[in-house]
């Protein structure tokens, strides 16, 4: 017996070694917020074929698995990859090729930027995005006078930060055949003393957008790849693109299949006949990277440009209540069509009238509790009587916390002291279904999801204003905000079984951060930096 002992020991060690399962990747020594249903904190996990095989302590994972690639997180925090439930991914990428007017402080500054842009880009349309007259000393809309002087032969369109208004020059107006006194539904061509000012609101902007030559595939490819690169750097691993055409979807799908585009996308198709025809004919599209089953409809415009549809007039424009962008019959028709085909309806609604109209149309179709996950995008100003319609009909409010802290300086002027109380009411909305997806609406806001987290939890701007937080009673807790940017965002996309938490069987989409979002001082939240981003266990960003 004595002689056999070394042999038995060798056999034992050999089988012990071999009992370790070979995996592609192990992450160890981390503080992992798994965002599972119990909000469990773990230390390590193993990944194979892009998916998580087990989550546990570092000791347990190393005892059970071996891998060529081992990430030592050095006690840093790890979170599920962040999901932006409402953004404009392609438009953001295209915007990187336009004149960037975000944060400009005056009309004069815009003109200087445009001259420089036109010198660098010598041909074709001059497209600028992101101006906001609320940031200027003189808070009036500009007009086209200076644009006509500077650019007498090249068409110019400068789109407001929210996309709901634009200033264009005479060349652009002529190309779009827009004349003074022309009327249209859901839009406004602003005229002063009988003359065109160049200011276009809502559907009037589309008259010009429609004649801008479509970007070539090559430019769109570059736009998508640039957008993905910037999103990975801030920890986003899935983005909802709210309102693009099926032709864009085809490009996205082909770039994902060749491996060029590594971002996972949830796409809402725009409310246009060609898109309905496409999806009804082809059915839902679902790959590991792409999910198309949803339509984006516009109920009304934005509060900043007074295009949001209100139940009673604007506090600062007593003759104006805003307007719906389509006749209610249109919303009813598409709701029926979408329901019939088992697709998801996502409708932009800012004003309390738009929210009420859409909630009632949804309720008529959905008829009580259901699992269709129809969404209202923004749900920004909701009449106190109407909150319950979300819960009673399982309607999902999809909100963007930075809108609250970007709008808070002037939203009270638009709405008055009473109505503002039920605006940006994220906690009240959350209570309706006990879950709520969060987004940024980039490029309307900065793409940084940590600004979203901070705005949701702290409700202050980046200069820590106002002192007590804006309508703080509607702040979310840190856990709620994190769920809103991960598992609840996944749920709003019908993807909660494959992503949104670090759990066995899910995609290995995760991020390593330089600080702990759940415990650091609240004013440090916006300074959070991503150290590494992984999608399906593949490193897509390294700081
Ligand atoms: Zn949007």
Short mmCIF file of C-alpha atoms in Angstrom, two decimals, residues 151-361:
data_model
loop_
_atom_site.label_atom_id
_atom_site.label_comp_id
_atom_site.label_asym_id
_atom_site.label_seq_id
_atom_site.Cartn_x
_atom_site.Cartn_y
_atom_site.Cartn_z
CA UNK A 151 -23.37 82.04 -47.97
CA UNK A 152 -25.22 83.49 -50.96
CA UNK A 153 -24.78 80.35 -53.10
CA UNK A 154 -24.39 77.39 -50.73
CA UNK A 155 -27.40 75.97 -48.86
CA UNK A 156 -27.17 76.13 -45.07
CA UNK A 157 -29.22 74.38 -42.39
CA UNK A 158 -28.47 74.79 -38.69
CA UNK A 159 -30.49 72.41 -36.56
CA UNK A 160 -31.39 73.29 -32.98
CA UNK A 161 -30.07 71.01 -30.22
CA UNK A 162 -33.40 69.16 -29.87
CA UNK A 163 -33.79 68.63 -33.64
CA UNK A 164 -37.21 70.31 -33.52
CA UNK A 165 -36.27 73.67 -35.05
CA UNK A 166 -33.73 74.98 -37.55
CA UNK A 167 -32.52 78.17 -39.14
CA UNK A 168 -31.81 77.94 -42.88
CA UNK A 169 -30.65 80.41 -45.51
CA UNK A 170 -32.48 81.60 -48.63
CA UNK A 171 -30.68 79.10 -50.90
CA UNK A 172 -32.02 76.24 -48.78
CA UNK A 173 -35.53 77.75 -48.71
CA UNK A 174 -35.48 78.09 -52.50
CA UNK A 175 -34.29 74.51 -53.02
CA UNK A 176 -37.10 73.27 -50.73
CA UNK A 177 -39.58 75.59 -52.52
CA UNK A 178 -40.68 77.15 -49.23
CA UNK A 179 -42.55 80.43 -49.53
CA UNK A 180 -43.88 82.98 -47.03
CA UNK A 181 -47.45 82.25 -45.96
CA UNK A 182 -47.18 78.52 -46.78
CA UNK A 183 -49.07 76.38 -44.22
CA UNK A 184 -48.45 72.81 -43.10
CA UNK A 185 -49.71 70.38 -40.44
CA UNK A 186 -47.50 69.95 -37.38
CA UNK A 187 -44.99 72.61 -38.32
CA UNK A 188 -44.36 76.30 -38.56
CA UNK A 189 -42.60 78.43 -41.19
CA UNK A 190 -41.84 81.59 -39.25
CA UNK A 191 -42.55 84.85 -41.07
CA UNK A 192 -41.91 88.39 -39.89
CA UNK A 193 -43.54 91.37 -41.61
CA UNK A 194 -44.47 89.14 -44.52
CA UNK A 195 -40.93 87.83 -45.04
CA UNK A 196 -39.36 84.45 -44.36
CA UNK A 197 -37.05 84.55 -41.33
CA UNK A 198 -35.38 81.23 -42.09
CA UNK A 199 -36.70 79.73 -38.85
CA UNK A 200 -38.50 76.43 -39.32
CA UNK A 201 -40.21 74.43 -36.58
CA UNK A 202 -40.92 70.67 -36.50
CA UNK A 203 -42.44 69.36 -39.75
CA UNK A 204 -41.20 72.48 -41.56
CA UNK A 205 -37.62 71.36 -40.80
CA UNK A 206 -38.39 68.12 -42.62
CA UNK A 207 -39.22 70.03 -45.82
CA UNK A 208 -35.55 70.97 -45.98
CA UNK A 209 -34.20 67.69 -44.55
CA UNK A 210 -36.03 65.87 -47.33
CA UNK A 211 -34.02 67.58 -50.08
CA UNK A 212 -30.54 67.26 -48.53
CA UNK A 213 -28.74 64.66 -50.67
CA UNK A 214 -28.60 61.37 -48.74
CA UNK A 215 -25.20 60.61 -47.28
CA UNK A 216 -23.33 58.04 -49.29
CA UNK A 217 -22.95 54.56 -47.81
CA UNK A 218 -19.26 55.19 -47.23
CA UNK A 219 -20.01 58.29 -45.13
CA UNK A 220 -22.70 56.47 -43.18
CA UNK A 221 -20.32 53.61 -42.51
CA UNK A 222 -17.80 56.06 -41.11
CA UNK A 223 -20.56 57.69 -39.04
CA UNK A 224 -21.58 54.36 -37.48
CA UNK A 225 -18.02 53.32 -36.68
CA UNK A 226 -17.16 56.73 -35.18
CA UNK A 227 -20.31 56.62 -33.05
CA UNK A 228 -19.46 53.12 -31.80
CA UNK A 229 -15.91 54.13 -30.89
CA UNK A 230 -17.10 57.08 -28.78
CA UNK A 231 -19.82 54.99 -27.13
CA UNK A 232 -17.40 52.22 -26.10
CA UNK A 233 -15.20 54.84 -24.45
CA UNK A 234 -18.05 55.78 -22.10
CA UNK A 235 -19.10 52.21 -21.32
CA UNK A 236 -22.08 51.73 -23.65
CA UNK A 237 -22.46 48.23 -25.07
CA UNK A 238 -26.02 48.49 -26.43
CA UNK A 239 -27.72 51.57 -27.83
CA UNK A 240 -31.34 52.08 -28.88
CA UNK A 241 -31.45 54.02 -32.14
CA UNK A 242 -34.81 55.77 -32.06
CA UNK A 243 -36.08 56.30 -35.56
CA UNK A 244 -34.06 55.30 -38.64
CA UNK A 245 -35.01 53.82 -42.01
CA UNK A 246 -34.83 50.19 -43.07
CA UNK A 247 -32.08 51.04 -45.55
CA UNK A 248 -29.92 52.14 -42.59
CA UNK A 249 -30.77 48.86 -40.87
CA UNK A 250 -29.44 46.95 -43.87
CA UNK A 251 -26.15 48.84 -43.66
CA UNK A 252 -25.91 48.26 -39.90
CA UNK A 253 -26.62 44.55 -40.27
CA UNK A 254 -23.97 44.15 -42.97
CA UNK A 255 -21.34 46.01 -40.92
CA UNK A 256 -22.14 43.88 -37.85
CA UNK A 257 -21.90 40.68 -39.89
CA UNK A 258 -18.45 41.57 -41.23
CA UNK A 259 -17.36 42.38 -37.67
CA UNK A 260 -16.64 46.05 -38.46
CA UNK A 261 -19.44 47.39 -36.25
CA UNK A 262 -19.15 45.85 -32.80
CA UNK A 263 -21.94 47.82 -31.10
CA UNK A 264 -25.17 46.03 -30.24
CA UNK A 265 -28.15 48.03 -31.48
CA UNK A 266 -31.86 48.03 -30.77
CA UNK A 267 -33.48 49.81 -33.69
CA UNK A 268 -36.82 51.60 -33.84
CA UNK A 269 -37.88 52.19 -37.43
CA UNK A 270 -39.27 55.60 -38.33
CA UNK A 271 -43.00 56.09 -38.82
CA UNK A 272 -43.08 55.83 -42.62
CA UNK A 273 -44.99 53.52 -44.96
CA UNK A 274 -41.83 52.08 -46.53
CA UNK A 275 -40.61 50.98 -43.07
CA UNK A 276 -43.92 49.34 -42.09
CA UNK A 277 -43.99 47.56 -45.44
CA UNK A 278 -40.42 46.34 -44.93
CA UNK A 279 -40.89 44.92 -41.43
CA UNK A 280 -44.30 43.41 -42.12
CA UNK A 281 -42.86 41.66 -45.17
CA UNK A 282 -39.61 40.52 -43.53
CA UNK A 283 -40.73 40.03 -39.92
CA UNK A 284 -38.76 40.94 -36.78
CA UNK A 285 -34.99 40.91 -37.16
CA UNK A 286 -33.00 39.40 -34.29
CA UNK A 287 -29.30 38.58 -34.15
CA UNK A 288 -26.87 38.78 -31.20
CA UNK A 289 -26.13 42.35 -32.30
CA UNK A 290 -29.32 43.65 -33.84
CA UNK A 291 -32.96 43.68 -32.78
CA UNK A 292 -35.62 45.29 -34.98
CA UNK A 293 -39.24 44.95 -33.88
CA UNK A 294 -40.22 48.46 -33.02
CA UNK A 295 -41.52 51.73 -34.50
CA UNK A 296 -40.79 55.29 -33.41
CA UNK A 297 -43.66 57.72 -33.79
CA UNK A 298 -43.58 61.45 -33.03
CA UNK A 299 -46.49 62.72 -30.94
CA UNK A 300 -45.38 66.33 -30.56
CA UNK A 301 -42.30 68.57 -30.60
CA UNK A 302 -40.10 69.91 -27.81
CA UNK A 303 -40.62 72.23 -24.87
CA UNK A 304 -37.67 74.50 -25.73
CA UNK A 305 -39.11 75.48 -29.12
CA UNK A 306 -42.70 75.57 -27.68
CA UNK A 307 -43.64 72.72 -30.00
CA UNK A 308 -44.68 70.41 -27.13
CA UNK A 309 -48.45 69.95 -27.09
CA UNK A 310 -49.93 71.23 -23.79
CA UNK A 311 -53.44 70.93 -22.32
CA UNK A 312 -53.47 74.69 -21.62
CA UNK A 313 -51.29 77.47 -23.10
CA UNK A 314 -47.62 78.06 -22.38
CA UNK A 315 -47.04 80.15 -19.26
CA UNK A 316 -44.70 82.39 -21.30
CA UNK A 317 -46.80 82.41 -24.53
CA UNK A 318 -50.46 82.64 -23.46
CA UNK A 319 -51.87 82.21 -26.98
CA UNK A 320 -49.82 79.11 -27.77
CA UNK A 321 -50.47 75.54 -26.58
CA UNK A 322 -48.10 73.84 -29.02
CA UNK A 323 -49.38 71.15 -31.37
CA UNK A 324 -49.47 67.45 -32.19
CA UNK A 325 -47.29 66.44 -35.13
CA UNK A 326 -50.01 64.31 -36.74
CA UNK A 327 -53.75 64.01 -36.62
CA UNK A 328 -54.78 61.63 -33.74
CA UNK A 329 -56.32 59.34 -36.38
CA UNK A 330 -52.83 58.67 -37.70
CA UNK A 331 -51.64 57.54 -34.24
CA UNK A 332 -54.72 55.29 -33.92
CA UNK A 333 -54.14 53.73 -37.33
CA UNK A 334 -50.47 52.93 -36.78
CA UNK A 335 -51.22 51.64 -33.27
CA UNK A 336 -53.67 49.11 -34.75
CA UNK A 337 -51.22 48.07 -37.45
CA UNK A 338 -48.34 47.68 -34.99
CA UNK A 339 -50.50 45.71 -32.54
CA UNK A 340 -51.78 43.42 -35.28
CA UNK A 341 -48.21 42.53 -36.28
CA UNK A 342 -46.99 42.14 -32.67
CA UNK A 343 -44.44 44.95 -32.98
CA UNK A 344 -43.57 47.52 -30.31
CA UNK A 345 -44.81 51.12 -30.51
CA UNK A 346 -42.59 53.86 -29.08
CA UNK A 347 -44.04 57.37 -29.23
CA UNK A 348 -42.29 60.63 -28.49
CA UNK A 349 -44.53 62.66 -26.14
CA UNK A 350 -43.33 65.74 -24.27
CA UNK A 351 -46.37 67.90 -23.42
CA UNK A 352 -49.20 66.79 -21.11
CA UNK A 353 -51.66 66.89 -24.01
CA UNK A 354 -49.46 64.70 -26.21
CA UNK A 355 -48.93 62.28 -23.31
CA UNK A 356 -52.67 62.09 -22.61
CA UNK A 357 -53.53 61.58 -26.31
CA UNK A 358 -50.98 58.79 -26.74
CA UNK A 359 -51.73 57.13 -23.38
CA UNK A 360 -55.43 56.95 -24.27
CA UNK A 361 -54.77 55.59 -27.77
#
